XYZ file of C-alpha atoms in Angstrom:
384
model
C -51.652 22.731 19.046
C -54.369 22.904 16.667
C -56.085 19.511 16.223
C -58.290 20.380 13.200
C -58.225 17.958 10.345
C -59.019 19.376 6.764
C -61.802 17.838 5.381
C -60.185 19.399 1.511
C -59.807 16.685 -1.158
C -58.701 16.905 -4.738
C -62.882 17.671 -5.264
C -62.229 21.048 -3.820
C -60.250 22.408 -6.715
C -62.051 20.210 -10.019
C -64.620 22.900 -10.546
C -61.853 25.540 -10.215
C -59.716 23.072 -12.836
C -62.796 22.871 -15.155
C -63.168 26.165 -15.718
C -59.587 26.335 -16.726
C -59.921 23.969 -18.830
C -63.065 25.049 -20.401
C -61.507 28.982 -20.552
C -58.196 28.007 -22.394
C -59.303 26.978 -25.642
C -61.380 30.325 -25.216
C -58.284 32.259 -24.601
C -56.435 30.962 -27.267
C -59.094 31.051 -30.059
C -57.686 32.137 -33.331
C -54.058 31.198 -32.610
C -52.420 27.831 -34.435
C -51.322 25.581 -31.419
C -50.051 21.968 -31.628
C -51.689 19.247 -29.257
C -48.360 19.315 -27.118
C -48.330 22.980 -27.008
C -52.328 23.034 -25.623
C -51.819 19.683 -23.509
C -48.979 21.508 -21.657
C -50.801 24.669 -21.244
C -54.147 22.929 -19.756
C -51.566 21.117 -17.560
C -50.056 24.545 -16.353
C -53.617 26.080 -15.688
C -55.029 22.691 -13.896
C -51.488 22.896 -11.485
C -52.401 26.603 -10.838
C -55.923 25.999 -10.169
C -55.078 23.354 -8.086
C -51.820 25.428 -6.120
C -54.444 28.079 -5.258
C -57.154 26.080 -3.762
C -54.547 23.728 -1.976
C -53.062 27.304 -0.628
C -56.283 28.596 0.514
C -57.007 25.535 2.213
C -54.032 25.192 4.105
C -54.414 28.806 5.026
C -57.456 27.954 6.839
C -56.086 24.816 8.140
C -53.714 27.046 10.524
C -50.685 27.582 7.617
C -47.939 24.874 9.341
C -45.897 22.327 7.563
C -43.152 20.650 9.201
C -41.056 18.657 6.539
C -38.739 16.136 7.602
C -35.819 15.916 4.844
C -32.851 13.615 3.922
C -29.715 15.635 3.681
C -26.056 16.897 4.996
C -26.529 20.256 6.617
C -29.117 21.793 9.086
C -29.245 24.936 5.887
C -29.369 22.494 3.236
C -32.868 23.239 2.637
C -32.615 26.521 2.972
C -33.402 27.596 -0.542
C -36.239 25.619 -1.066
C -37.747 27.033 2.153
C -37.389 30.336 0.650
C -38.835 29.671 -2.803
C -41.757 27.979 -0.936
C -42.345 30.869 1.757
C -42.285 33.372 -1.258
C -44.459 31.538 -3.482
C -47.106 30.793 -0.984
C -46.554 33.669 1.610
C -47.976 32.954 5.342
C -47.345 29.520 5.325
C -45.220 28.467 8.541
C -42.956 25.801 7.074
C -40.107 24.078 8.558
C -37.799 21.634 7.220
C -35.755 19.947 9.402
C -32.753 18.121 7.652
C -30.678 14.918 9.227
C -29.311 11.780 7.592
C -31.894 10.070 5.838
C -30.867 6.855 7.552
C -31.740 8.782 11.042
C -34.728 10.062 9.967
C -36.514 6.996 8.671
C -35.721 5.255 12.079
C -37.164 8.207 13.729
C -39.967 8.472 11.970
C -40.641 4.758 12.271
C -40.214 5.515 16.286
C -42.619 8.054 16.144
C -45.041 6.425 14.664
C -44.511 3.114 17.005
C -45.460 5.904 19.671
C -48.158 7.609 18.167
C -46.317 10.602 18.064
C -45.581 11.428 14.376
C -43.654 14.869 13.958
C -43.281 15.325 10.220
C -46.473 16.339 7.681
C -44.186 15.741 4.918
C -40.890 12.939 4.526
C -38.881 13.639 1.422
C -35.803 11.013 2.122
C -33.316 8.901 0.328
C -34.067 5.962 1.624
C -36.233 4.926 -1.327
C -37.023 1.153 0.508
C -38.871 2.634 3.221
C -42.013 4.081 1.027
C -42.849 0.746 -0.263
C -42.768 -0.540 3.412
C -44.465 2.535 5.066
C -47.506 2.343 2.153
C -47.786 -1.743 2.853
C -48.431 -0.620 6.654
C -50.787 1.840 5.931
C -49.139 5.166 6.931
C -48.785 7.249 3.593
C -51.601 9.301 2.504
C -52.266 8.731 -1.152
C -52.662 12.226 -3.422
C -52.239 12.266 -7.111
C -51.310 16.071 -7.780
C -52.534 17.636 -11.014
C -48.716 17.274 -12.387
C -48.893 13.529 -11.247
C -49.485 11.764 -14.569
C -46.040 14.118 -16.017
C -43.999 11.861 -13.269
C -41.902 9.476 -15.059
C -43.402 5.849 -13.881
C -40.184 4.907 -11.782
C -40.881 8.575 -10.223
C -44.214 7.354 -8.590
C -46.318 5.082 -7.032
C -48.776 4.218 -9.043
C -51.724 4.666 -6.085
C -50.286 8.045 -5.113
C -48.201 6.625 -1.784
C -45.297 8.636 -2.921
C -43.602 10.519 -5.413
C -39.781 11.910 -6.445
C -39.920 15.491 -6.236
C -36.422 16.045 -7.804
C -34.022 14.037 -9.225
C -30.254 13.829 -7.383
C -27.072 12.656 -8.958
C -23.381 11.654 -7.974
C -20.408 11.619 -10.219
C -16.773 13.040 -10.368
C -15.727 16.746 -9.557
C -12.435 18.709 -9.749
C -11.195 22.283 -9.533
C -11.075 23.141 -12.980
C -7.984 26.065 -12.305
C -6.162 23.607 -10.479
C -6.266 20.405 -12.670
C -5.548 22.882 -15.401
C -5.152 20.769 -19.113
C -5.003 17.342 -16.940
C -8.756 17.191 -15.754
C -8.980 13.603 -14.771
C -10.645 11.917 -17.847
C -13.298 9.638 -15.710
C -13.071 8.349 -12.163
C -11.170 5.662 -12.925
C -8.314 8.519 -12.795
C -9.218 8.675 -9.198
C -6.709 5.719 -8.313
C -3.740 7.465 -10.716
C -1.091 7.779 -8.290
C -0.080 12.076 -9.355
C -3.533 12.278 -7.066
C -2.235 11.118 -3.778
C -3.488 13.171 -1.309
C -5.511 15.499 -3.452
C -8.620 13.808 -3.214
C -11.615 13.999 -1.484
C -15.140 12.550 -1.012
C -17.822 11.456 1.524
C -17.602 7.879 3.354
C -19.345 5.341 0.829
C -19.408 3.052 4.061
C -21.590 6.158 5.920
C -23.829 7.225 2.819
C -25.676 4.669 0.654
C -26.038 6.627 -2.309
C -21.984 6.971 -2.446
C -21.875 3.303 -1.533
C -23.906 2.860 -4.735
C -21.498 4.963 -6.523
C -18.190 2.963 -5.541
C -20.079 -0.215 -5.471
C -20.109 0.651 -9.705
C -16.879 1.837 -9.508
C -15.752 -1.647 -8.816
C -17.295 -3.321 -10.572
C -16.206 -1.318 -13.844
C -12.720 -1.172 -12.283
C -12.244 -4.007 -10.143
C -10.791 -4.993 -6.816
C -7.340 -3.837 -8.201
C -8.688 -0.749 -8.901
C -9.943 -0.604 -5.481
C -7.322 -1.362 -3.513
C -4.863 1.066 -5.553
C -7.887 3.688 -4.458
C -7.068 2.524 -0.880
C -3.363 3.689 -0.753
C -4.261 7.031 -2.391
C -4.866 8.693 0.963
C -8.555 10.403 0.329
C -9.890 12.921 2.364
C -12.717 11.273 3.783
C -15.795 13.143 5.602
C -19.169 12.431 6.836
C -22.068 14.293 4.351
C -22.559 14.472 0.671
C -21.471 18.343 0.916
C -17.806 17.849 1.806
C -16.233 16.574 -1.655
C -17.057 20.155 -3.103
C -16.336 21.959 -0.018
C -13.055 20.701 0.288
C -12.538 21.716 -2.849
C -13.590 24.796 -2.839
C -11.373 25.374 0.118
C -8.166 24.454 -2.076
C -7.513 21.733 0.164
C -8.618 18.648 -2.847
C -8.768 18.855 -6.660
C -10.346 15.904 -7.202
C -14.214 15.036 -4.929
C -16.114 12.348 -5.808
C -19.433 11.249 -3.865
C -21.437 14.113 -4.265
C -24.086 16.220 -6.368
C -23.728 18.722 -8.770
C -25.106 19.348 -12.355
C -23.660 19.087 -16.066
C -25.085 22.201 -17.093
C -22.479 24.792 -14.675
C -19.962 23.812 -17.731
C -18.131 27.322 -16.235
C -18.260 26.504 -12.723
C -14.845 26.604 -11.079
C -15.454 23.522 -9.645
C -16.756 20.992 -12.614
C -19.536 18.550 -11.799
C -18.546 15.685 -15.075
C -19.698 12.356 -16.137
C -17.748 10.517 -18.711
C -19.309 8.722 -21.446
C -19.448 4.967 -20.486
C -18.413 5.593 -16.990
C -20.698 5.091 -14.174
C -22.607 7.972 -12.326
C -25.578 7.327 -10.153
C -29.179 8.960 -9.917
C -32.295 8.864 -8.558
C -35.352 10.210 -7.629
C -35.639 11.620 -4.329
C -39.073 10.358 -2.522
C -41.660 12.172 -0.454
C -44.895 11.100 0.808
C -47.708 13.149 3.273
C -48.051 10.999 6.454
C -51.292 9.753 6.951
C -51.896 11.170 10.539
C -50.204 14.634 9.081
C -51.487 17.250 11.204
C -51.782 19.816 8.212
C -52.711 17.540 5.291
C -53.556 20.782 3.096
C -50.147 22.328 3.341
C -48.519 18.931 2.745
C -50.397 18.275 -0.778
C -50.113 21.590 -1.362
C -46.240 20.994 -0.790
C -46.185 18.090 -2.799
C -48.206 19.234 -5.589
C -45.521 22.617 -5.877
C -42.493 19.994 -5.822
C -43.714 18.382 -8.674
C -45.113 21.225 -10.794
C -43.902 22.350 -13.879
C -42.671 26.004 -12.928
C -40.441 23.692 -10.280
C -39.726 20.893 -11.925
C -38.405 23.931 -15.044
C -35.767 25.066 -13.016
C -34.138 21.979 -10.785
C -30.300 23.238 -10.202
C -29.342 20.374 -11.800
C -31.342 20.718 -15.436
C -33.059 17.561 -14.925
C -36.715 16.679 -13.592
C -38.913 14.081 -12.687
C -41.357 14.819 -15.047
C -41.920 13.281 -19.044
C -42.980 16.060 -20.111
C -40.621 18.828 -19.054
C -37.545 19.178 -20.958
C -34.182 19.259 -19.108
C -32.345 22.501 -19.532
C -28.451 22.535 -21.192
C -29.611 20.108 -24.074
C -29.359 17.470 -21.411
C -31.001 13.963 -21.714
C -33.793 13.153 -19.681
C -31.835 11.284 -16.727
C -32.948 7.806 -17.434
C -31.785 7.719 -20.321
C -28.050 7.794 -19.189
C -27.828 3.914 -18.691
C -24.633 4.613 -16.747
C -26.758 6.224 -14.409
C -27.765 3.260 -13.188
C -31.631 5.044 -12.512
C -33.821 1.885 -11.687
C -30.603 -0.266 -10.282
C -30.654 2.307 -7.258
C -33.932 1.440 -5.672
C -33.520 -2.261 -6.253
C -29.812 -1.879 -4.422
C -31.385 -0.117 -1.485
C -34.619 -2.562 -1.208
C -31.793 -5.531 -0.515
C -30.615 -4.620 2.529
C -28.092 -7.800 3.157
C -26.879 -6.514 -0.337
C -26.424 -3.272 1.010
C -24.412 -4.471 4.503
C -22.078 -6.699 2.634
C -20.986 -3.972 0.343
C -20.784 -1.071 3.275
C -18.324 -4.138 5.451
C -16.120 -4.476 2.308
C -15.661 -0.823 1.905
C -14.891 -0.711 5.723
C -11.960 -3.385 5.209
C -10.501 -1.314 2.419
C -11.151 2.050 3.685
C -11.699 1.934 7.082
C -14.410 3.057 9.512
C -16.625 5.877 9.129
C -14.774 8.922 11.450
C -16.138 12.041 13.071
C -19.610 13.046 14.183
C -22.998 13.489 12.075
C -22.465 16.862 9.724
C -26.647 17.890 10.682
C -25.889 17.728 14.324
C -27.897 15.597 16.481
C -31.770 16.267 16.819
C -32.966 13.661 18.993
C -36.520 12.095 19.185
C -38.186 14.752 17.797
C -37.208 17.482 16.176
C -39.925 20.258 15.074
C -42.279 19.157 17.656
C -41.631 22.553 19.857
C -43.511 24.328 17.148
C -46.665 22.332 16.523
């Protein structure tokens, strides 16, 4: 295991940035261009600039990047692997996906031991950046894109960022609902869809806690309890509404991501106007013992980017100055998204206990083992 330490800094790539800068008004001599229009373009040369020197350094820095990420499925991360690997060929990276609420207590255990795995943590578990800055183990970096992050995408010293925004509503099969598509989720507790429902545990997942804690409290305890009787197939990960689906075995999933701009999906992602939904901005930080600090800015900086951030599955991005695809709103500007509520929610974690317990005594406990498998101590290490 390589124990070199990069000595690159954002320094390496401002003369490399100033000659873009300098060479685009150059370039585009002659031609009529509005200040958005050239403001967007110098942004797009200063990114590449700073991509390629963040590349070459991590090259030399040995080309690993282990990435520890919140999510369902050991492939779950699969794609962006891909799009990384092909976009900055000969860099080693791994991303190893559990629960978020397993990784952060790993990491945490890791670090207690001086024996930090990750380069990169990109979890859901927004309360633990704030907490892991205040003891000193993020590494700040301000990307070139960082000043496009909306301000409740970012820390303002750099600590941490949202590399992609991640929502929950209401899905159905759209050929088996036929002409009655359930009109919000408050159709969820109709009694025609006993049995034909599915969705991850809200008391296992606090994002889908989130999402039935606003349930009730647009619907009420009524509501709730009518929910209880309606005999929902429950299952541990985010993934399994839309599987189940899929399968033909549900019509109906709640608890779980999708986007409003796959209008001719066959299974339809919705929100309904004045319902709730949930979002947020998925964090990541660069550990400040990372053993390949180049690859992980260089990672964070390509998250965050505007070729990236231009084509999120879900049409929507963490960045001002990108515009969502499918005529979509920027996300926080869907007050029923309930955007800045979500890291206040997960911050208060006796909030967060009370509401997972009173979920238990209407639905039950959480059944059935974790959908990534079980890593251990330290996943990823076998590679360094």
């Amino acid at each position: 295991m390589s124990k070199h330490i990069s000595t690159f800094t954002p320094d390496l790539g401002r003369r490399q940035l100033l000659s873009a800068a300098i060479a685009l008004p150059v370039a585009m001599a002659g031609q009529h261009v509005s200040a958005a229009t050239l403001g967007a373009a110098h942004t797009a040369e200063a990114e590449s600039a700073e991509l390629q020197a963040l590349y070459q350094a991590a090259i030399r820095e040995g080309g690993k990047l282990v990435v520890y990420a919140g999510g369902d499925t050991a492939q779950q991360q699969d794609a962006t692997k891909a799009a990384f690997v092909k976009r900055f060929p000969g860099i080693d990276i791994q991303i190893i996906v559990d629960y978020s609420k397993i990784h952060d207590v790993r990491i945490d255990n890791q670090i207690a031991r001086g024996a930090a795995v990750p380069d990169v943590v990109q979890l859901q578990t927004l309360q633990n950046f704030p907490r892991w800055k205040k003891e000193g183990h993020l590494l700040a970096f301000k990307p070139a894109g960082f000043a496009g992050l909306h301000p409740q995408f970012r820390d303002a010293d750099g600590a941490w960022q949202a590399i992609g925004v991640l929502a929950f509503s209401l899905m159905y099969d759209v050929a088996g609902v036929g002409t009655d598509a359930p009109r919000s989720p408050q159709d969820l507790a109709d009694p025609k869809w006993k049995g034909k429902i599915a969705s991850s545990y809200p008391q296992d997942d606090d994002a889908t806690l989130f999402l039935f804690k606003q349930y009730a409290q647009a619907y009420g305890w009524d509501w709730v309890g009518k929910l209880a009787t309606q005999d929902i197939q429950f299952a541990r990960g985010t993934h399994t509404p839309r599987e189940a689906i899929s399968a033909k075995r549900a019509l109906i999933g709640t608890g779980g991501s999708g986007s409003l701009t796959a209008a001719d999906a066959p299974v339809r992602w919705a929100v309904a106007e004045g319902h709730p939904f949930m979002a947020w901005g998925q964090r990541a930080a660069i550990l400040k013992r990372a053993r390949n600090v180049n690859a992980a800015k260089l990672y964070m900086a390509w998250q965050i980017s505007r070729e990236r951030q231009s084509t999120y599955y879900n049409g929507w991005s963490v960045r001002t100055d990108v515009q969502p695809a499918g005529n979509l709103k920027p996300v926080w500007e869907y007050a029923n998204a309930h955007v800045n509520e979500f890291p206040e929610f997960m911050a208060d974690r006796a909030l967060v206990e009370r509401w997972r317990q009173t979920f238990v005594m209407y639905l039950g406990d959480v059944q059935g083992p974790p959908s990534p498998g079980v890593l251990g101590l330290q996943p990823g290490l076998e590679r360094l």
